[in-house]
XYZ file of C-alpha atoms in Angstrom:
628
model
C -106.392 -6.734 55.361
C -109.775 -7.785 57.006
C -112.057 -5.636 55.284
C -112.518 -3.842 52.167
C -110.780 -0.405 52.727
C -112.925 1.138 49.988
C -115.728 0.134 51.951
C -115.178 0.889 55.518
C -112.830 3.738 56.834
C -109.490 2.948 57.710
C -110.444 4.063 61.490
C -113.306 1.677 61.533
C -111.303 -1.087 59.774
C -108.664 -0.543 62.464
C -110.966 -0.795 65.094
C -112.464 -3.998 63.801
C -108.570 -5.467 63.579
C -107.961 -4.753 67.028
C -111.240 -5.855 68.696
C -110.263 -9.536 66.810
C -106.996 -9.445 68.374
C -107.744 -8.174 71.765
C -110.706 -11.157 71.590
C -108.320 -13.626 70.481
C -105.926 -12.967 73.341
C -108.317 -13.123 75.674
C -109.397 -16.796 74.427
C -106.071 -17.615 74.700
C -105.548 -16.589 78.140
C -108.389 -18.416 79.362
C -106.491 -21.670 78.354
C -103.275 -20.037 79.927
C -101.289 -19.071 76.856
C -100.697 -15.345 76.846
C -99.912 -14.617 73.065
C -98.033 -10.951 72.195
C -100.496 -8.823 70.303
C -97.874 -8.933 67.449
C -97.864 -12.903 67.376
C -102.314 -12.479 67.256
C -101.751 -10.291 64.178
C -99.280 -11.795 62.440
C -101.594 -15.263 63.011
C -104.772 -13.108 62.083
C -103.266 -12.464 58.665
C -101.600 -16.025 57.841
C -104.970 -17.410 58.612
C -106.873 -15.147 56.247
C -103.978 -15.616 53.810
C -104.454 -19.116 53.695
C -106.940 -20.224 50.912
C -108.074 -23.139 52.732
C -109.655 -21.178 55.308
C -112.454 -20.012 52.683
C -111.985 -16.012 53.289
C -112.647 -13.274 50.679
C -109.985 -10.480 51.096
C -112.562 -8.173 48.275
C -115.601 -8.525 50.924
C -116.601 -7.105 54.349
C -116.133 -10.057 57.185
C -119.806 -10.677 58.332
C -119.995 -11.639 62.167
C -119.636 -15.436 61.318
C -116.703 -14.487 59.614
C -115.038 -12.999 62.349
C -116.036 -15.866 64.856
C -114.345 -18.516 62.544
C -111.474 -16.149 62.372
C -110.969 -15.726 66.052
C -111.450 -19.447 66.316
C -108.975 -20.585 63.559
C -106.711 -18.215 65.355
C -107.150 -19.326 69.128
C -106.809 -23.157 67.769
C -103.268 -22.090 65.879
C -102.182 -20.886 68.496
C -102.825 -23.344 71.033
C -101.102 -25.950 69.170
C -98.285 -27.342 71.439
C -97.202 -29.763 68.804
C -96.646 -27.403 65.724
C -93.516 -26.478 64.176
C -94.993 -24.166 61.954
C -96.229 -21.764 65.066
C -93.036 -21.840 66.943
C -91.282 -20.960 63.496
C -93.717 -18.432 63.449
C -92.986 -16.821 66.918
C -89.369 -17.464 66.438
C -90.162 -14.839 63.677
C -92.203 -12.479 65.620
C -89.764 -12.680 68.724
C -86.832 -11.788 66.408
C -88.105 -9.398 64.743
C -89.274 -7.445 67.918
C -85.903 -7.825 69.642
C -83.186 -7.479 66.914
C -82.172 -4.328 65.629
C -78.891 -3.544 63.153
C -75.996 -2.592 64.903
C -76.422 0.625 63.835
C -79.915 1.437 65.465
C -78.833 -0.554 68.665
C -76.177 1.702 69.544
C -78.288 5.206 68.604
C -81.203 3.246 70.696
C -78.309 2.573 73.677
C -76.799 5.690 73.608
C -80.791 7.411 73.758
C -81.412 5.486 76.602
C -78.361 6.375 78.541
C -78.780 9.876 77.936
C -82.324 9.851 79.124
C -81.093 8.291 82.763
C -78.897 10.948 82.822
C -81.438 13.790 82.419
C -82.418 14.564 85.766
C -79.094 14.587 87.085
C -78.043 16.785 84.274
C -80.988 19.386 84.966
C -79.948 19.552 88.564
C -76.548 20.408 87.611
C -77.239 22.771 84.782
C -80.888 24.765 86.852
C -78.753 25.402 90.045
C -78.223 28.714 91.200
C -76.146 27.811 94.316
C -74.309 31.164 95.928
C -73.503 29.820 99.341
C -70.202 27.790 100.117
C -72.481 24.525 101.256
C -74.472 24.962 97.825
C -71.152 25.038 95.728
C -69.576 22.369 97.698
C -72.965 20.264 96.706
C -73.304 21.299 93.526
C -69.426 19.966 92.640
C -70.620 16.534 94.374
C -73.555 16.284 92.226
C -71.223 17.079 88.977
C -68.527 14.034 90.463
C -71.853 11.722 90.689
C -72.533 12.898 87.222
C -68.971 12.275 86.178
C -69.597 8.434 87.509
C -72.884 8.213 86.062
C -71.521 9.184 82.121
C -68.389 7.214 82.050
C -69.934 4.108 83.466
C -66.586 3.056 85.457
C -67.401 2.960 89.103
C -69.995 3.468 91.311
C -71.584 6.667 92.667
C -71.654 4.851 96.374
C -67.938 3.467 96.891
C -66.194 6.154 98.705
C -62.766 5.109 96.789
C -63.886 5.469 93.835
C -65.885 9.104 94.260
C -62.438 9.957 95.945
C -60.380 8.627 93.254
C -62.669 10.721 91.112
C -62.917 13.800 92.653
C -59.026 14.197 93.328
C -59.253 14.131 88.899
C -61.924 16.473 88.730
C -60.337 19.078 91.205
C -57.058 18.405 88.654
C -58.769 19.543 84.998
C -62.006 21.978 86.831
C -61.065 23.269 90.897
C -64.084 24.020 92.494
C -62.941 27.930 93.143
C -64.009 27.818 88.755
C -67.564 26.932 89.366
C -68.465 30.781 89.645
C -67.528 30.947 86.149
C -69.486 27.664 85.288
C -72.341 29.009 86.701
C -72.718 32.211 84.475
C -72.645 29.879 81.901
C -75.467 29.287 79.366
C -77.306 25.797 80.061
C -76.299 24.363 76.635
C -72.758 25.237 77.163
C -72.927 23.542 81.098
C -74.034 20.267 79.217
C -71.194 20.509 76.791
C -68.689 21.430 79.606
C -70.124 18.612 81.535
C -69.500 15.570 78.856
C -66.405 17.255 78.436
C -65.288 16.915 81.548
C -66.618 13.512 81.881
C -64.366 12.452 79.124
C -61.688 14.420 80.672
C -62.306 12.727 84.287
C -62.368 8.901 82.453
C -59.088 9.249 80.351
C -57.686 10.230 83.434
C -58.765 7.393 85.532
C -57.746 5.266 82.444
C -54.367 6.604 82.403
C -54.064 6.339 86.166
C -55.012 2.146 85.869
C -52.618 1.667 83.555
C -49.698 3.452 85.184
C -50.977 1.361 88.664
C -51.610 4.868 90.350
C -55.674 4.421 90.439
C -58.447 3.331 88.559
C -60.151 1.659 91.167
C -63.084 0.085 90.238
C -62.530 -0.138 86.743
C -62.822 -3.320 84.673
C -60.374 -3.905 81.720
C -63.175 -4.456 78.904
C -60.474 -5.543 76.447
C -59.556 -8.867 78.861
C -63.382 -9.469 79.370
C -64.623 -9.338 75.847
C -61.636 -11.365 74.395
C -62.675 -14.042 76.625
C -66.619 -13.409 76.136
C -66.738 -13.283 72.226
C -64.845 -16.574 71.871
C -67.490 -18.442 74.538
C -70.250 -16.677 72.534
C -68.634 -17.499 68.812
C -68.233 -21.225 69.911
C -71.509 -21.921 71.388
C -73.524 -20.254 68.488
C -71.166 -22.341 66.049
C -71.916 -25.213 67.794
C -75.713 -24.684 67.619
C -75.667 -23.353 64.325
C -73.297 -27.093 63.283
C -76.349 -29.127 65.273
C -79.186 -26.935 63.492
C -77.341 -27.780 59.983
C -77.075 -31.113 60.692
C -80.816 -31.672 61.579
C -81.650 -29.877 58.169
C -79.573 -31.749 56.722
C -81.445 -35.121 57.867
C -84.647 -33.489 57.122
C -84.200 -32.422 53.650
C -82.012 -35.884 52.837
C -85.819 -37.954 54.227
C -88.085 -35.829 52.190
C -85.748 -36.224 48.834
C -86.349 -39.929 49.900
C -90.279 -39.230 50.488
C -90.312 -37.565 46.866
C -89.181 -40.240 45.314
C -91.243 -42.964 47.281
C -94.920 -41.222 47.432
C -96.342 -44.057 49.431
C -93.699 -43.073 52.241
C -95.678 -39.748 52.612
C -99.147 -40.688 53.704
C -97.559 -42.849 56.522
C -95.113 -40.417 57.783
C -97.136 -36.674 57.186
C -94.500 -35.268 55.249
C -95.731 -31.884 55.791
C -95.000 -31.970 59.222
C -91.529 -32.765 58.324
C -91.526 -30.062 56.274
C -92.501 -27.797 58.603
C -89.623 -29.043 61.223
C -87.411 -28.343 58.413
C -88.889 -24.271 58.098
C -88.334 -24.025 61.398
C -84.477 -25.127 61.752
C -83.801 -23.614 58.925
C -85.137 -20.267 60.018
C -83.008 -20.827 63.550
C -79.984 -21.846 60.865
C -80.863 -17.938 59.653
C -81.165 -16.049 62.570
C -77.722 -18.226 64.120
C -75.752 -16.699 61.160
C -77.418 -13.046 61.562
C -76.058 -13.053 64.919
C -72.758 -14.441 64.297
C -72.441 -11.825 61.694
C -72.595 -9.135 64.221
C -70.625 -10.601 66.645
C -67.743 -11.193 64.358
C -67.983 -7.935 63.121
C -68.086 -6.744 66.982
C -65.091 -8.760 67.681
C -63.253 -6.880 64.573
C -64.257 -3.472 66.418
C -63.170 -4.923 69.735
C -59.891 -5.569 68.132
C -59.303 -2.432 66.421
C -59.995 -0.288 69.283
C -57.761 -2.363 71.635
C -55.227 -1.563 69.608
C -55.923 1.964 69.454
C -56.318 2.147 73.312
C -52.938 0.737 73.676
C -51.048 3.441 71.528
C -53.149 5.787 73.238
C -51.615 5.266 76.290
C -48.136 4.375 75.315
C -48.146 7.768 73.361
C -49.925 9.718 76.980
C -46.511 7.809 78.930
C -44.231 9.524 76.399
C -45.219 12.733 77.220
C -45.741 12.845 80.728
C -42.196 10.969 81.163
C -40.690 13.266 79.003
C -42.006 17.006 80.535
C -42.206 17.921 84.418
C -44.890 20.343 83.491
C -47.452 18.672 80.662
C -49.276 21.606 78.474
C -53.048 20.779 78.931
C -53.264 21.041 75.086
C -51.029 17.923 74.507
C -53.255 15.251 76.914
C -56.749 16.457 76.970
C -57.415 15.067 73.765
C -55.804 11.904 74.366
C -57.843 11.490 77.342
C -60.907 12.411 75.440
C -59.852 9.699 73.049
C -59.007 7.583 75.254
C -62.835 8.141 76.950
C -64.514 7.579 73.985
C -62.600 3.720 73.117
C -64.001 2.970 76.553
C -67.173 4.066 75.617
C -67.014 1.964 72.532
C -66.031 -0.827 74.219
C -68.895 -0.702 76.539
C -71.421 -0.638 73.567
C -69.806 -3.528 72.118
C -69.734 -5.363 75.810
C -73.663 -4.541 76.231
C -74.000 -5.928 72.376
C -72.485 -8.874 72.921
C -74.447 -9.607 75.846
C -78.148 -8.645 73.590
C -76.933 -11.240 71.040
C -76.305 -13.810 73.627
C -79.361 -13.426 75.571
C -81.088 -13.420 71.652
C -79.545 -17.020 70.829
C -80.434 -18.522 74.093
C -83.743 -17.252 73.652
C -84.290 -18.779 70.500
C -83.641 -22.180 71.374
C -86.618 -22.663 73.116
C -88.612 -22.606 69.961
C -87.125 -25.565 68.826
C -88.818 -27.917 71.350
C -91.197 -29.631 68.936
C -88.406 -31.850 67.064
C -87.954 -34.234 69.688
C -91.671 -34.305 70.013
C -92.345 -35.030 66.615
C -89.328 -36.381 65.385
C -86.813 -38.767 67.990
C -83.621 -39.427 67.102
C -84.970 -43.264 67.122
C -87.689 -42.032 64.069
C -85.000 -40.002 62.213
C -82.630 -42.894 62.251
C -85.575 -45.316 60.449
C -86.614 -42.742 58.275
C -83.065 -42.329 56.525
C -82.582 -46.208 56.606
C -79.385 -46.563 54.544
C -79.989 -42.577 52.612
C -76.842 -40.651 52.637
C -77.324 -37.190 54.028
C -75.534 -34.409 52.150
C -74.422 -31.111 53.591
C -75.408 -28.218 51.574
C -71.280 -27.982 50.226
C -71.944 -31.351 49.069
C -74.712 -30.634 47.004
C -72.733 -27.407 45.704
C -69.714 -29.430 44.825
C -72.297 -31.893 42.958
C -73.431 -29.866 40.401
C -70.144 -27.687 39.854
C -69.437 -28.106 36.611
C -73.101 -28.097 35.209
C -73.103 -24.597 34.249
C -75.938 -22.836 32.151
C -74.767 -22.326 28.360
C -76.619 -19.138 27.263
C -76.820 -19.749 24.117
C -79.685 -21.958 24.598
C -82.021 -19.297 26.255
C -80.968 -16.239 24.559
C -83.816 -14.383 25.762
C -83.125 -14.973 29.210
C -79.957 -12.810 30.900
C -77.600 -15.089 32.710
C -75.145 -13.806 35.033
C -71.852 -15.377 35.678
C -68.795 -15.065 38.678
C -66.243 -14.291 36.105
C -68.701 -11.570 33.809
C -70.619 -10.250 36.747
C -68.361 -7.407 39.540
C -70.586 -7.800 42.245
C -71.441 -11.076 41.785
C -71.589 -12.000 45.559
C -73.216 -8.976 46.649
C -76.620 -9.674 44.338
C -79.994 -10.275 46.342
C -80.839 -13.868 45.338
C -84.503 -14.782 45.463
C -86.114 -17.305 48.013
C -82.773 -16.421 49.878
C -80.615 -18.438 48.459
C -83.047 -21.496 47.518
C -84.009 -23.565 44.158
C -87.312 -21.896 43.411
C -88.020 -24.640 41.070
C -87.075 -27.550 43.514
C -89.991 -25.793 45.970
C -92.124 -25.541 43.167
C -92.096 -28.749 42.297
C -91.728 -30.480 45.279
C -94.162 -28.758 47.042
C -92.179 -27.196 49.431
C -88.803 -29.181 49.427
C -85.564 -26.792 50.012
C -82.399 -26.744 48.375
C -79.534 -24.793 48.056
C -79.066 -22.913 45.004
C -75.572 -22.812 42.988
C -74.707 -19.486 42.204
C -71.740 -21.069 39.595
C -74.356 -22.733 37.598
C -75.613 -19.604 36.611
C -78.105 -16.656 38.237
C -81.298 -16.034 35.874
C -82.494 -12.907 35.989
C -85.844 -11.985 35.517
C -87.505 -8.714 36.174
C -84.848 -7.202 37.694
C -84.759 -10.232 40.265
C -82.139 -12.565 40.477
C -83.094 -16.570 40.652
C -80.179 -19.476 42.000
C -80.749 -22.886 40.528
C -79.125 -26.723 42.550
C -79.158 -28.076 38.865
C -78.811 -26.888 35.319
C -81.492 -28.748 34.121
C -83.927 -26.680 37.424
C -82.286 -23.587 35.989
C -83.539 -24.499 32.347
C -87.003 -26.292 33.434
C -88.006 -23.006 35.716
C -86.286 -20.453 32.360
C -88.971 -21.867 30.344
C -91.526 -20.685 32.413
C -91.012 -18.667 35.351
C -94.181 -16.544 36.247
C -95.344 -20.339 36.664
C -93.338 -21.186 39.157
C -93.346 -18.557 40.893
C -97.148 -18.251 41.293
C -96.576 -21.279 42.404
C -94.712 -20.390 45.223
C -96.380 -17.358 46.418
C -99.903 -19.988 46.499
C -97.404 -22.460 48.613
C -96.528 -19.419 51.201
C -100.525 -18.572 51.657
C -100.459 -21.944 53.018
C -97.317 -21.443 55.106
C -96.976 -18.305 56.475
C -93.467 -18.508 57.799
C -92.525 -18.673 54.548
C -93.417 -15.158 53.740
C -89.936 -14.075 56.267
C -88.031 -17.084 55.580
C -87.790 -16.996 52.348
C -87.894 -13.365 51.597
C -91.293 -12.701 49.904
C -92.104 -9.559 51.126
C -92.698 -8.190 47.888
C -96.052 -10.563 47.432
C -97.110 -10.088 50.875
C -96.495 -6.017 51.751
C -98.830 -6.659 54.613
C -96.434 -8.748 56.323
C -93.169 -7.187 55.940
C -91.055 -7.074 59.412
C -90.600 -4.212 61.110
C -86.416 -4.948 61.232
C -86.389 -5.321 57.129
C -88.662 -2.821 55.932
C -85.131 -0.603 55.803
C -83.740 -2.911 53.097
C -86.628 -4.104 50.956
C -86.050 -0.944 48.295
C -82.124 -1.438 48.505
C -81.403 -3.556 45.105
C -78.025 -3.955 44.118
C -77.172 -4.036 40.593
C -75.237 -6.246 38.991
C -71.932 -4.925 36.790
C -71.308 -6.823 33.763
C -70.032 -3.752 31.716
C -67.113 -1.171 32.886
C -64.692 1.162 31.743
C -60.836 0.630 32.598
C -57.800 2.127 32.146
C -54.348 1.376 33.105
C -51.409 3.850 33.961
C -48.144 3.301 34.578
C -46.954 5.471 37.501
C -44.135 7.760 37.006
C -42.566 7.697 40.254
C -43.326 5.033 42.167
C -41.391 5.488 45.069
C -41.409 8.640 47.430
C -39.389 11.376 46.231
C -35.545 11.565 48.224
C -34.148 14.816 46.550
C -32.041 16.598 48.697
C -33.149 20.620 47.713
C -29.805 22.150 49.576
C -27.461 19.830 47.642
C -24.566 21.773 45.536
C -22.550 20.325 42.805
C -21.074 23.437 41.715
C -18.156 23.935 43.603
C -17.714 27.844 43.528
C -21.557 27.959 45.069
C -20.078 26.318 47.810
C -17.434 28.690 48.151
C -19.523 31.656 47.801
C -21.592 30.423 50.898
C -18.646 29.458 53.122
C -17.171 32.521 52.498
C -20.512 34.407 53.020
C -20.794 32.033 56.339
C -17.250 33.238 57.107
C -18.356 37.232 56.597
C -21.293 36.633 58.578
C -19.088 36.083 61.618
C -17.116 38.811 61.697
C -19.984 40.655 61.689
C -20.211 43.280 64.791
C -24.147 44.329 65.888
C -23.818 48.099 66.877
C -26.589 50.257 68.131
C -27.412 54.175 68.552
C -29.176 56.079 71.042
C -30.273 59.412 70.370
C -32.350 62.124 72.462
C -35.426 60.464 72.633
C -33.968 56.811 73.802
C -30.854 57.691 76.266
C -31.076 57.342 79.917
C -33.853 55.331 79.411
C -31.827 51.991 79.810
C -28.362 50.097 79.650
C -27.063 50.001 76.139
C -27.033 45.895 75.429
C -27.170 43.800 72.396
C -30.453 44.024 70.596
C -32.404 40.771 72.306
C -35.758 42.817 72.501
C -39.119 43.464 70.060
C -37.600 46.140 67.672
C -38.878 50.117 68.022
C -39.265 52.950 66.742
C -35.937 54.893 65.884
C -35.451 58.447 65.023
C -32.375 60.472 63.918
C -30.870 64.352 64.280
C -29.986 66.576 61.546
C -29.202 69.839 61.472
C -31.268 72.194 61.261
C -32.154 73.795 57.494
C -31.383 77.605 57.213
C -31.441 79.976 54.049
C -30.753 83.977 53.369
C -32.770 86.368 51.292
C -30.948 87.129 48.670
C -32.354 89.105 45.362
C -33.164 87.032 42.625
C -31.390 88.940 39.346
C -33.595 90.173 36.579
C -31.442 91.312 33.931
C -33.166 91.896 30.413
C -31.584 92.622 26.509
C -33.463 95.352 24.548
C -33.624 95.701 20.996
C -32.669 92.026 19.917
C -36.018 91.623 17.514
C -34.798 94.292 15.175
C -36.254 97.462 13.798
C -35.934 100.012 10.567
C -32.362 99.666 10.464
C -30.466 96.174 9.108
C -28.292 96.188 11.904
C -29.543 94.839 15.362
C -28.508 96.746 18.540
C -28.928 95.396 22.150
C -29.262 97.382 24.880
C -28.319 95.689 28.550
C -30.707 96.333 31.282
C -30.176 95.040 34.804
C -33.136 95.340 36.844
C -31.849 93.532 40.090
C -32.797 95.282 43.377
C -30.298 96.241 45.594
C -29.321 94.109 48.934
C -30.692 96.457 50.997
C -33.948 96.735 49.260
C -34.364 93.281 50.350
């Protein structure tokens, strides 16, 4: 960024970087302003961004070049009276404490388990043998119980009490012998286990008023938090509006009336209107996530609650309650609390976020009193950003007068309001041609695309004037965020400035959502609609129902006889067969045969000789009896 990488290493050009910035803060100290090292880079690069400032990015910085750098820098960011540097650390501090819900909650739940890593060794490396080294070794896995589920504390007597009593009822302490022999990954497993165990217990036990001392009903305390939180960002997010709003409807005014702009430094105003703009941004980021928390917060409330109503059935129902019928409703019930803590810690990040972000706001008063604002619009009326939507409506794009441009349209285009819009939302030609001026764009007009990029226009005739020639304008724009570098984040131009890209959006730059103006349908009409009610043991046929009753009838009259034979008397009572079936053997008699001779009797003579009449002889060669 500083020096020309094909001339100096990348180690040595690193070096260099963080010598400036380590100089800078120092400067900046001495006049009692202790800059992050983030905010001293990000300021390093809009200053050598800026054209004004006279630096050649395809050149090695010589020494004077660094000392003008450092000095640029320092002054920047020693200006009290700028909005451009507090929208600039608004940037730098949101971006270094936001985080998707997503990575928040992995980042929580890393953190938790981390505190819980010493305890957890202790546990799961003990070797105790001795009754006093069991008996603290089941203390430590209560603590560690407390510790996991986050509902109590380790040091109130009741509560360890409360919790032990559950412990001894799912894991006794005459089992730790066999949790001992254990291997050390199945101890940890057995251990969150029985933490979940422990918690749906102590859950169950708060609910039926038999326990749960200690133990703060989330749902009740985050349906009273989110509301507070919802209003108060609404209201600073209507009050933020409203000053953009004024802003924008004075430098319309100052666009029309040049003269008004040397007396009132319009670029200040400009600047003002950057910055409440990108606090209008980050406002709606955060009420994103906390509506979306408060849908989660809902969802599992409900869930809780037939959690527990469906826990009371069965133990109500049974004297004795098979293990394998609660345990995992406590474990579900363990990890709804658990979500409802994340969302109780995220609502308090957010709401520690928006307060913090209000005190880079503090130059519009400075600047700009109410008594100033009120002049400056004299008798101008100030439009909302619906109004200026609304204003335009029916000026829609005809594409048949740029045919080589691609217009998209709500009704033509699927994901129509999914599409990343350029400049976030903005005219690009309005802050092309105003030099800086922003306005909402109107997707219903008509979104140009160009390049695979996706352009919203406040008038047709913007949309046509910036058709005609839009590598123009937007060259135009990237030369007009060189100047401004808060620009770069709030309006989305990452793309020209790589160097600059935010650490919580370098996730999403690559995601690019298509839009679908083609698709193939079908229609079907379904066959049965409703669920199927056939009865399989109806019988119309009358003599089938006969055949069964009488069959029924036969059955009975049926007697159940049994037989004993040598190897299965005496050995019990002769009953009705209610036992596992045997094996069964019968008697027969016994086989028995005599020798007697098998006859051999032979005919002589029957093949004929010299005479023509055949005589047989008789021969009986059977053996006497005796012989035998």
């Amino acid at each position: 960024m500083l020096t020309n990488t094909a001339r100096m290493p990348p180690t040595q050009a690193e070096s260099v970087i963080k010598n400036i910035i380590r100089e800078i803060g120092q400067e900046c100290a001495t006049h009692g302003e202790v800059p992050s090292e983030t905010l001293v880079a990000f300021m390093v690069k809009a200053v050598v961004l800026d054209p004004s400032n006279g630096f050649n990015m395809d050149r090695v910085l010589i020494k004077s070049d660094v000392q003008k750098l450092i000095k640029l820098c320092v002054s920047r960011l020693l200006d009290s009276k700028n909005p451009s540097l507090d929208t600039i650390k608004m940037q730098v501090y949101f971006d270094m404490n936001y985080t998707n819900r997503e990575e928040f909650l992995e980042e929580h739940h890393r953190i938790v388990e981390s505190k819980l890593g010493p305890v957890t060794r202790e546990i799961t490396d003990n070797r105790a043998c001795a009754r006093d080294e069991l008996e603290s070794l089941y203390r430590k896995i209560v603590s560690y119980v407390l510790l996991r589920s986050g509902v109590g504390s380790p040091t109130d007597i009741k509560i360890v009490r409360e919790t032990t009593a559950a412990l001894q009822s799912v894991f006794p302490q005459a089992e730790l012998g066999t949790f001992l022999a254990l291997s050390k990954k199945e101890k940890e497993c057995q251990l969150k286990e029985l933490s979940m165990i422990v918690t749906g217990i102590r859950l169950f036990n708060r609910d039926t008023g038999k326990g749960g001392e200690g133990i703060e009903y989330l749902p009740t305390i985050l349906h009273e938090a989110i509301p507070a939180t919802t209003q108060h960002i609404d209201s600073q997010l209507q009050t933020a509006q409203d000053q953009a709003y004024r802003y924008t409807a004075i430098l319309e005014r100052v666009t029309k009336n040049p003269l008004m702009s040397t007396e009132l430094h319009s670029y200040m105003l400009k600047e003002a209107l950057y910055n409440v703009r990108q606090y209008e941004i980050f406002l709606q980021i955060i009420l994103s996530e906390i509506i979306t928390s408060a849908q989660e917060v809902e969802m599992m409330t409900k869930q809780l609650g037939a959690q527990l109503e469906q826990l009371k059935m069965i133990v109500n129902a049974k004297t004795a309650v098979p293990t394998s019928q609660v345990f995992p409703i406590f474990i579900a019930l363990s990890n709804l609390w658990i979500g409802l803590q994340d969302e109780t810690v995220l609502i308090g990040i957010l709401t520690n976020l928006t307060t913090n972000l209000e005190r880079f706001l503090g130059t519009h008063e400075v600047l700009f009193p109410e008594k100033v604002i009120q002049d400056l619009l004299g008798e101008v009326t100030v439009k909302t950003d619906m109004d200026r939507l609304k204003e335009h409506m029916e000026e829609r794009v005809q594409p048949v007068d740029y045919r080589k441009q691609e217009w998209l349209f709500p009704e033509t285009t699927a994901n129509f309001d999914k599409l990343l819009i350029q400049y976030r939302g903005f005219c690009g030609y309005t802050f092309a041609t105003t030099d800086g001026l922003l306005l909402p764009g109107n997707p219903a007009i008509g979104i140009l695309k160009h390049k695979e990029k996706y352009y919203t226009f406040n008038t047709r005739d913007a949309a046509y004037s910036f058709a005609e020639k839009p590598e123009n304008y937007i060259d135009l724009i990237t030369e007009k965020a060189k100047k401004n570098a808060e620009l770069i984040q709030l309006l989305e131009l990452h793309q020209q400035f790589e160097t600059l890209i935010p650490c919580s959006e370098m996730k999403g730059i690559k995601k690019h959502i298509k839009p679908i103006t083609k698709s193939e349908t079908s229609t079907q009409t379904d066959l049965h609609i409703l669920p199927p009610t056939i009865v399989r043991s109806y019988e119309w046929n009358e003599w089938e129902l006969r055949r069964k009753a009488i069959k029924l009838a036969n059955l009975r009259q049926r007697v159940t006889h049994s037989v004993q034979t040598d190897l299965s008397h005496m050995r019990r009572e002769n009953f009705s067969q209610m036992y596992s079936s045997k094996n069964e053997s019968t008697q027969s008699k016994r086989e028995g045969s005599t020798g007697v001779p098998r006859p051999q009797v032979y005919i002589a003579g029957l093949r004929g000789g010299h005479t023509k009449t055949t005589h047989g002889v008789k021969v009986n060669l059977t053996r006497a009896v005796d012989e035998t």
